[in-house]
Each structure stands twice: as structure tokens, then as C-alpha cells.
Amino acid sequence: MLNIAYTLHQWYGRARPFALATVTHVSGSAPLPVGTALAVDMEGTAVGSVSGGCVEAAVYELCQHVLAHGGPPVRTRFGYSDDDAFAVGLTCGGEIEVLVQRVEPAAEAHLAAALETVIAGRSCAVAHVIDGSGELLGRTLHVPDGGPHDGTLGGENEDKAVVAHARALRRAGRTARVEVGGEADTCPTRLTVLVHTHAHRPRMLIFGAVDFAAALSQAGRFLGYHVTVCDARPVFTTRARFPHADEIVTDWPHRYLAATETDARTAICVLTHDAKFDIPLLRSALALPVGYVGAMGSRRTHGHRVDLLLEAGVPEEQLARLHSPIGLDLGARTPEETAISITAEIIAHTNRGTGLPLAHGTGRIHPPAQPLPDLATAP
């Protein structure tokens, strides 16, 4: 639902009910991920999508029915029809499950705060019961980034169990299904909960104010990264050279990296081509729990760089994390093509993709979700 937060927030302001259809499960080559939503208001206005177009009309009609007649949430499934490819279904070959419910803004007031948080660009999570006892199905609670949760799923034990998962997923920036309950002593009610998360934009740190950095900053911004370009030379770190960067920093790269915030979603791209910058910077970067570290240069440059990093005391297990020469082999030559090569490698690494043409593979296109984060480390 957070993918359509802006419109839902407007509808909340009118205090009028609307129908919400949420993708709660996907399998195979489904077009959109879990958590994606479509909503319909009392005037018949629709926003969002659950399938990229395949079954929108059927879901829209179901939303109108639920909105007009009320009643409990409705769960339904759509898949490909072998008998009739023109029947209502997913032509992509996957399957999706959708939960459709009527939302009364007055009864779900805590969602307004969640929607406001998303619009403001801050992190939050919304836990949404998608399977459980009838009176709990469709209930939500808001877990902000700091402070107590708002709303309830029916009881203190259920809320406590779900909030722990929601905080861990919010920290990881992931939307996922979780199973809670079923334990008589702690939480007897068994629930399947979809935790919708909205995290702050991940960071892309580009070191080296070169033409390749200008193209990469534009590509990174397009992918949703908060892009920082850093170089020690003030003559090159100008807004005119990097109009697409969110932040331009004049500082020694390793000193800036030591002072700034990074996390498991941060991508670090080293484009400096200069050992006096590269070595201290990569030594620090490879020791951080970031998502990606790549460095530009020829294979000979890479070999020399590795020797210098080993001499500087960087362990081999950390060196194994270095993507160098940076990017996928796309035959890229121009700065723009190279930016696509680099961002393609970041996407593949983040999502555990192979980087190979899909036509050369077998099996499902979209891999299963990664394991949940360790709740013991969640704040």
C-alpha cells in the first residue's frame, strides 16, 4: 500500500472509505512484488496496480463490490489459464494472491501517520494481517522509526510478536510475509502478516569527480539512490559538473567515508584511478558492512591495486568483496554506457542475479526472497 501513499493520504483527508487490493503472495514470473497495491475510492477513481495490467479490470470490479457491499476482506488468486489464454489471468505465467478490503479512515486512523511518514521520506513499517482469524484479517498497525507502534492486531502478545519482525524488516528496507503466533504460552493466535516497509533512499557514494561519475550519478538517481559525489579537488566538485547528484563533497575520500553514515544498502563506487586516493579509501570501504564496493580500472590496474591493498593489510576475505574492474561486460565505452554497466552489476549483486541473458537461463526468473534478518540485532 505504501507505493500509493500520496493518493491514499489525500483520500484519508476526505475521510471517505476506499477499497484496497494488496498483493499478498507471488509465485513464478509474477509482474509485481508482494505489497504492491491498487485502491478504488467511492467515485470509482483507481490508483496503483497489482499485475501491471493483466488482471486490473477484475480486481477493480472486486474492489467496487467490496466498497459497495462491505463485509469481511476477500482473498482471491490469479494465475495463467492453460485452457484459455484470453481468460482473466496472468499471461506472464506467474500466480498472485490478492487481499481486497474496505478501509474506513476513521477506524484506521493510525494509517494516516504512516502515509504522512512515507510522503515525508522517513522510514516506517506497516504490519498487515493477510491470514488469520476472521476478525483480525485485514487489520494493520504502524511501526515508526523510533517510538511506540500505533494501532493493534488484536492483543498485546500479537502486537509484540509482529512489531519485532516489523522493526527488523524496516531496518533491512524489505517488505515480506512473516508467520507469528501458534505458541500457547506467548502468542496463541497464529497469523500471517505482510510487513510493508518504506526505508530512506539507499546511498550511492561515488568517489572521483570524472565524466564517468557524472553519468553514474544520473543513473544512480534514476534508480532511487541518494547520490553523493566526493573528490579532494575543489575545481572538479562543482554543481555544474554534477547536476544530478544530491550532494557534492570536497574532501579526501577516505576521510569523508569515515565520517559519513553507511548501511547494508549503500553502494560505493571508486572511480578515482589514483592509488593515493584508492588504497586508503578501499581499505576503509571493504571493512564496512555495505552492500557493494566497486573500483574502476583496467585488469592490470586491478592487479596492482590488489597487491597494494594486501601490503596495506587488507584481508583476502575482504578483497573478495571488491568488484573490480567495476561493472558487467556490456561492451560499454562511453560514460553513459559505463554507468549502465556499473548499475547493472549493482542490481545483479543486490538481487543475487547472474548477470546473464534471461534467454540463456532456465527455471523461474524471480528468485525466492532472501531470509529474514536476525531479530536479535533489530533495534
Coordinates of C-alpha atoms in Angstrom, one line a residue:
M1 CA 0.0 0.0 0.0
L2 CA 2.9 2.3 0.6
N3 CA 3.5 2.5 -3.2
I4 CA 0.4 4.7 -3.5
A5 CA 0.9 6.6 -0.2
Y6 CA 0.4 10.1 -1.7
T7 CA -3.1 9.4 -3.1
L8 CA -4.2 7.3 -0.1
H9 CA -3.2 10.2 2.2
Q10 CA -5.4 12.6 0.1
W11 CA -8.3 10.1 0.4
Y12 CA -7.7 10.0 4.2
G13 CA -8.0 13.8 4.2
R14 CA -11.5 13.4 2.8
A15 CA -12.4 10.9 5.5
R16 CA -14.2 8.7 2.9
P17 CA -13.9 4.9 2.7
F18 CA -12.0 3.2 -0.2
A19 CA -11.2 -0.3 -1.2
L20 CA -7.6 -1.6 -1.0
A21 CA -6.3 -4.6 -3.0
T22 CA -2.9 -5.8 -1.9
V23 CA -0.7 -8.4 -3.5
T24 CA 0.0 -10.8 -0.6
H25 CA 1.8 -13.6 -2.4
V26 CA 3.5 -14.2 -5.7
S27 CA 5.0 -17.2 -7.4
G28 CA 6.6 -17.8 -10.8
S29 CA 7.1 -14.8 -13.0
A30 CA 4.6 -12.5 -11.4
P31 CA 4.9 -9.0 -12.7
L32 CA 4.8 -7.0 -9.4
P33 CA 6.2 -7.8 -5.9
V34 CA 4.4 -8.6 -2.7
G35 CA 3.0 -5.4 -1.0
T36 CA 2.1 -3.6 -4.3
A37 CA -1.5 -2.3 -4.1
L38 CA -4.4 -0.9 -6.1
A39 CA -7.1 1.2 -4.5
V40 CA -10.5 2.5 -5.6
D41 CA -12.4 5.3 -3.9
M42 CA -16.2 6.0 -3.7
E43 CA -16.1 7.9 -7.0
G44 CA -14.6 5.0 -8.9
T45 CA -11.1 6.5 -9.2
A46 CA -8.4 3.9 -9.2
V47 CA -4.7 4.3 -8.3
G48 CA -1.9 1.8 -8.3
S49 CA -1.6 -1.7 -9.8
V50 CA -1.4 -5.3 -8.8
S51 CA -0.4 -7.0 -12.0
G52 CA 0.9 -4.5 -14.5
G53 CA -2.4 -4.7 -16.4
C54 CA -3.2 -8.4 -16.7
V55 CA -6.0 -8.6 -14.1
E56 CA -6.6 -5.0 -13.2
A57 CA -10.2 -5.0 -14.5
A58 CA -11.2 -8.0 -12.4
V59 CA -9.5 -6.6 -9.3
Y60 CA -11.2 -3.2 -9.9
E61 CA -14.6 -4.8 -10.1
L62 CA -13.9 -6.7 -6.9
C63 CA -12.9 -3.5 -5.2
Q64 CA -16.1 -1.8 -6.3
H65 CA -18.1 -4.8 -4.9
V66 CA -16.4 -4.7 -1.5
L67 CA -16.7 -1.0 -1.3
A68 CA -20.4 -1.0 -2.1
H69 CA -21.4 -4.0 0.0
G70 CA -18.9 -4.1 2.8
G71 CA -18.3 -7.3 4.6
P72 CA -15.0 -9.0 5.5
P73 CA -11.9 -8.8 3.4
V74 CA -11.9 -11.1 0.3
R75 CA -8.9 -13.2 -0.8
T76 CA -8.5 -14.3 -4.4
R77 CA -5.9 -15.8 -6.7
F78 CA -5.0 -15.2 -10.3
G79 CA -2.8 -17.4 -12.5
Y80 CA -2.3 -18.3 -16.1
S81 CA -5.1 -20.3 -17.8
D82 CA -3.8 -23.2 -19.9
D83 CA -7.3 -23.7 -21.4
D84 CA -8.0 -20.1 -22.3
A85 CA -5.1 -17.6 -22.6
F86 CA -7.6 -14.8 -23.0
A87 CA -9.4 -15.6 -19.7
V88 CA -8.8 -13.4 -16.7
G89 CA -5.3 -14.4 -15.6
L90 CA -1.6 -13.6 -15.7
T91 CA -0.2 -14.0 -19.2
C92 CA 3.3 -13.9 -17.7
G93 CA 2.8 -17.4 -16.3
G94 CA 3.0 -16.5 -12.6
E95 CA 0.4 -16.5 -9.9
I96 CA -0.6 -13.8 -7.4
E97 CA -2.8 -13.7 -4.4
V98 CA -4.7 -10.5 -3.6
L99 CA -6.5 -9.4 -0.5
V100 CA -9.3 -6.9 -1.1
Q101 CA -10.7 -5.0 1.9
R102 CA -12.8 -1.9 2.6
V103 CA -10.8 0.8 4.6
E104 CA -12.6 3.2 6.9
P105 CA -10.2 6.1 7.6
A106 CA -11.9 6.8 10.9
A107 CA -11.4 3.2 12.1
E108 CA -7.8 3.0 10.7
A109 CA -6.6 6.5 11.8
H110 CA -3.1 5.2 12.6
L111 CA -2.5 4.6 8.8
A112 CA -2.7 8.4 8.3
A113 CA 0.5 8.8 10.3
A114 CA 2.2 6.0 8.3
L115 CA 1.2 7.7 5.0
E116 CA 2.5 11.1 6.2
T117 CA 5.8 9.4 7.2
V118 CA 6.2 7.9 3.7
I119 CA 5.4 11.2 2.0
A120 CA 8.0 13.0 4.2
G121 CA 10.6 10.4 3.1
R122 CA 11.1 8.9 6.5
S123 CA 11.4 5.2 7.4
C124 CA 8.4 3.2 8.7
A125 CA 6.7 -0.2 8.5
V126 CA 3.0 -1.2 8.4
A127 CA 2.1 -4.7 9.5
H128 CA -1.0 -6.0 7.7
V129 CA -2.8 -9.3 8.7
I130 CA -3.3 -11.3 5.5
D131 CA -4.2 -14.6 7.0
G132 CA -5.7 -15.4 10.4
S133 CA -9.0 -15.5 12.3
G134 CA -11.9 -13.6 10.7
E135 CA -12.0 -10.6 13.0
L136 CA -8.2 -10.0 12.6
L137 CA -7.9 -10.4 8.8
G138 CA -7.0 -7.0 7.2
R139 CA -6.0 -5.3 10.5
T140 CA -2.9 -3.1 10.4
L141 CA -0.5 -1.4 12.8
H142 CA 2.1 1.3 12.2
V143 CA 5.7 0.8 13.4
P144 CA 7.6 4.2 13.0
D145 CA 11.3 4.6 13.0
G146 CA 11.5 5.3 16.7
G147 CA 8.8 5.5 19.3
P148 CA 5.9 3.1 20.1
H149 CA 3.8 1.4 17.5
D150 CA 0.3 2.7 16.7
G151 CA -2.8 0.5 16.2
T152 CA -3.3 -3.1 17.2
L153 CA -3.7 -6.5 15.7
G154 CA -6.0 -7.7 18.5
G155 CA -3.9 -8.2 21.6
E156 CA -0.6 -7.3 23.3
N157 CA 1.1 -10.6 22.6
E158 CA 0.2 -10.5 18.9
D159 CA 1.4 -6.9 18.6
K160 CA 4.7 -7.6 20.4
A161 CA 5.5 -10.5 18.1
V162 CA 4.7 -8.6 15.0
V163 CA 6.4 -5.4 15.9
A164 CA 9.7 -7.3 16.5
H165 CA 9.6 -8.6 12.9
A166 CA 8.5 -5.2 11.5
R167 CA 11.4 -3.4 13.1
A168 CA 13.9 -5.9 11.7
L169 CA 12.4 -5.6 8.2
R170 CA 12.2 -1.8 8.4
R171 CA 15.9 -1.8 9.2
A172 CA 16.7 -4.0 6.2
G173 CA 14.4 -2.0 3.9
R174 CA 12.4 -5.1 2.9
T175 CA 8.7 -5.9 2.5
A176 CA 8.0 -9.5 3.4
R177 CA 5.5 -12.0 4.8
V178 CA 6.1 -13.4 8.3
E179 CA 4.4 -16.1 10.4
V180 CA 3.8 -15.3 14.0
G181 CA 1.9 -17.0 16.9
G182 CA 0.9 -20.5 17.5
E183 CA 2.6 -20.7 20.9
A184 CA 0.2 -21.2 23.8
D185 CA 2.4 -19.6 26.4
T186 CA 3.2 -16.4 24.5
C187 CA 1.1 -15.8 21.4
P188 CA -1.6 -18.4 20.8
T189 CA -3.2 -16.7 17.8
R190 CA -1.4 -17.8 14.6
L191 CA -1.2 -15.0 12.0
T192 CA 0.4 -14.4 8.6
V193 CA 1.4 -10.8 8.4
L194 CA 2.6 -8.8 5.5
V195 CA 5.0 -6.1 6.6
H196 CA 5.1 -3.2 4.2
T197 CA 8.3 -1.1 4.6
H198 CA 9.3 2.3 3.5
A199 CA 13.0 3.0 4.1
H200 CA 15.1 6.1 3.4
R201 CA 16.7 6.1 0.0
P202 CA 19.8 3.9 -0.2
R203 CA 23.1 5.8 -0.7
M204 CA 25.4 5.7 -3.6
L205 CA 28.8 7.1 -2.8
I206 CA 30.8 8.0 -5.9
F207 CA 34.4 8.8 -5.4
G208 CA 36.2 10.6 -8.2
A209 CA 34.8 13.7 -9.9
V210 CA 35.2 12.4 -13.5
D211 CA 33.0 12.2 -16.6
F212 CA 32.0 8.7 -15.7
A213 CA 30.9 9.9 -12.3
A214 CA 28.6 12.4 -13.9
A215 CA 26.8 9.7 -15.9
L216 CA 26.8 7.3 -12.9
S217 CA 25.2 9.9 -10.7
Q218 CA 22.4 10.4 -13.1
A219 CA 21.8 6.6 -13.4
G220 CA 22.0 6.2 -9.6
R221 CA 19.5 9.0 -9.1
F222 CA 17.2 7.3 -11.6
L223 CA 17.3 4.0 -9.6
G224 CA 16.3 5.8 -6.4
Y225 CA 19.7 6.3 -4.7
H226 CA 20.7 9.3 -2.7
V227 CA 23.8 10.1 -4.7
T228 CA 27.0 11.7 -3.2
V229 CA 30.0 12.6 -5.4
C230 CA 33.2 13.2 -3.4
D231 CA 36.6 14.3 -4.6
A232 CA 39.5 16.1 -2.9
R233 CA 39.9 18.6 -5.8
P234 CA 37.6 21.6 -5.5
V235 CA 38.0 22.7 -9.1
F236 CA 36.1 19.5 -10.2
T237 CA 33.5 19.2 -7.4
T238 CA 31.0 21.7 -8.8
R239 CA 27.2 21.6 -9.2
A240 CA 27.6 22.4 -12.9
R241 CA 29.5 19.2 -13.4
F242 CA 27.2 17.0 -11.4
P243 CA 23.6 18.4 -11.7
H244 CA 22.0 15.0 -10.8
A245 CA 23.9 14.4 -7.6
D246 CA 22.1 15.0 -4.3
E247 CA 25.3 16.0 -2.6
I248 CA 28.7 17.1 -3.8
V249 CA 31.6 16.9 -1.3
T250 CA 35.1 18.3 -1.5
D251 CA 37.2 16.2 0.9
W252 CA 39.7 13.3 0.9
P253 CA 37.7 10.2 0.0
H254 CA 38.8 8.0 2.9
R255 CA 38.3 10.9 5.4
Y256 CA 34.7 11.5 4.1
L257 CA 33.9 7.8 4.2
A258 CA 35.0 7.6 7.8
A259 CA 32.7 10.5 8.8
T260 CA 29.6 9.6 6.9
E261 CA 26.8 7.1 7.5
T262 CA 26.5 3.9 5.6
D263 CA 24.4 0.7 5.9
A264 CA 23.8 -2.6 4.2
R265 CA 22.2 -1.0 1.2
T266 CA 25.0 1.5 0.5
A267 CA 26.8 1.2 -2.9
I268 CA 30.4 2.6 -3.0
C269 CA 31.9 3.2 -6.5
V270 CA 35.5 4.2 -6.7
L271 CA 36.4 5.9 -10.0
T272 CA 39.5 7.9 -8.9
H273 CA 42.2 5.9 -10.8
D274 CA 44.8 7.1 -8.3
A275 CA 46.5 4.9 -5.7
K276 CA 46.9 7.7 -3.2
F277 CA 43.1 8.0 -3.1
D278 CA 42.1 4.4 -4.0
I279 CA 44.1 2.5 -1.4
P280 CA 43.1 4.2 1.8
L281 CA 39.6 4.6 0.6
L282 CA 39.2 0.9 -0.4
R283 CA 40.9 -0.2 2.8
S284 CA 38.2 1.5 4.7
A285 CA 35.3 0.6 2.4
L286 CA 36.0 -3.1 2.4
A287 CA 35.9 -3.2 6.2
L288 CA 32.4 -1.7 6.2
P289 CA 29.2 -3.8 6.1
V290 CA 28.0 -2.1 2.9
G291 CA 26.1 -3.6 0.1
Y292 CA 28.5 -3.1 -2.8
V293 CA 32.1 -1.9 -3.3
G294 CA 33.4 -1.5 -6.9
A295 CA 36.5 0.2 -8.3
M296 CA 37.2 1.3 -11.9
G297 CA 40.4 0.4 -13.8
S298 CA 42.0 -2.0 -16.2
R299 CA 42.8 -5.6 -15.3
R300 CA 46.5 -4.5 -14.9
T301 CA 45.4 -1.7 -12.6
H302 CA 43.2 -4.1 -10.6
G303 CA 46.2 -6.5 -10.1
H304 CA 48.4 -3.7 -8.9
R305 CA 45.7 -2.4 -6.7
V306 CA 45.2 -5.8 -5.1
D307 CA 48.9 -6.0 -4.3
L308 CA 48.9 -2.6 -2.7
L309 CA 45.8 -3.5 -0.6
L310 CA 47.4 -6.7 0.6
E311 CA 50.5 -4.8 1.6
A312 CA 48.2 -2.4 3.5
G313 CA 46.9 -5.3 5.5
V314 CA 43.5 -5.9 3.9
P315 CA 42.5 -9.5 4.5
E316 CA 41.8 -11.7 1.5
E317 CA 38.2 -12.3 2.6
Q318 CA 37.6 -8.6 2.4
L319 CA 39.3 -8.3 -1.0
A320 CA 36.9 -11.0 -2.3
R321 CA 34.1 -8.4 -1.8
L322 CA 35.7 -6.0 -4.3
H323 CA 34.1 -5.7 -7.7
S324 CA 37.0 -4.7 -9.9
P325 CA 37.1 -4.0 -12.7
I326 CA 33.8 -2.4 -11.9
G327 CA 30.6 -3.3 -13.9
L328 CA 29.3 -6.0 -16.1
D329 CA 30.7 -6.9 -19.5
L330 CA 28.3 -5.0 -21.8
G331 CA 31.0 -3.7 -24.2
A332 CA 30.5 -0.3 -22.7
R333 CA 32.7 2.5 -23.9
T334 CA 31.0 5.9 -23.3
P335 CA 30.5 7.3 -19.8
E336 CA 26.7 6.7 -20.2
E337 CA 27.2 3.1 -21.3
T338 CA 29.7 2.5 -18.4
A339 CA 27.1 3.9 -15.9
I340 CA 24.6 1.3 -17.2
S341 CA 27.3 -1.4 -16.8
I342 CA 28.0 -0.4 -13.2
T343 CA 24.4 0.0 -12.1
A344 CA 23.5 -3.4 -13.8
E345 CA 26.2 -5.0 -11.7
I346 CA 24.9 -3.4 -8.5
I347 CA 21.3 -4.6 -9.3
A348 CA 22.5 -8.1 -10.1
H349 CA 24.6 -8.2 -6.9
T350 CA 21.9 -6.8 -4.7
N351 CA 19.2 -9.2 -6.0
R352 CA 21.6 -12.2 -6.4
G353 CA 21.2 -12.2 -10.1
T354 CA 23.6 -13.9 -12.5
G355 CA 24.0 -11.0 -15.0
L356 CA 23.4 -13.5 -17.8
P357 CA 20.8 -13.0 -20.6
L358 CA 17.4 -14.4 -19.4
A359 CA 17.1 -16.2 -22.7
H360 CA 20.1 -18.4 -21.6
G361 CA 18.7 -19.4 -18.3
T362 CA 16.1 -21.9 -17.1
G363 CA 13.6 -22.0 -14.2
R364 CA 11.9 -19.1 -12.6
I365 CA 13.0 -15.5 -13.4
H366 CA 12.4 -14.0 -10.0
P367 CA 14.3 -15.9 -7.2
P368 CA 12.8 -16.6 -3.8
A369 CA 13.0 -13.8 -1.2
Q370 CA 16.2 -13.8 1.0
P371 CA 16.0 -15.0 4.6
L372 CA 14.6 -12.6 7.2
P373 CA 17.1 -10.5 9.1
D374 CA 18.2 -11.7 12.5
L375 CA 15.6 -10.3 15.0
A376 CA 18.2 -10.4 17.8
T377 CA 20.0 -7.5 16.0
A378 CA 16.9 -5.4 15.4
P379 CA 16.6 -2.1 17.3

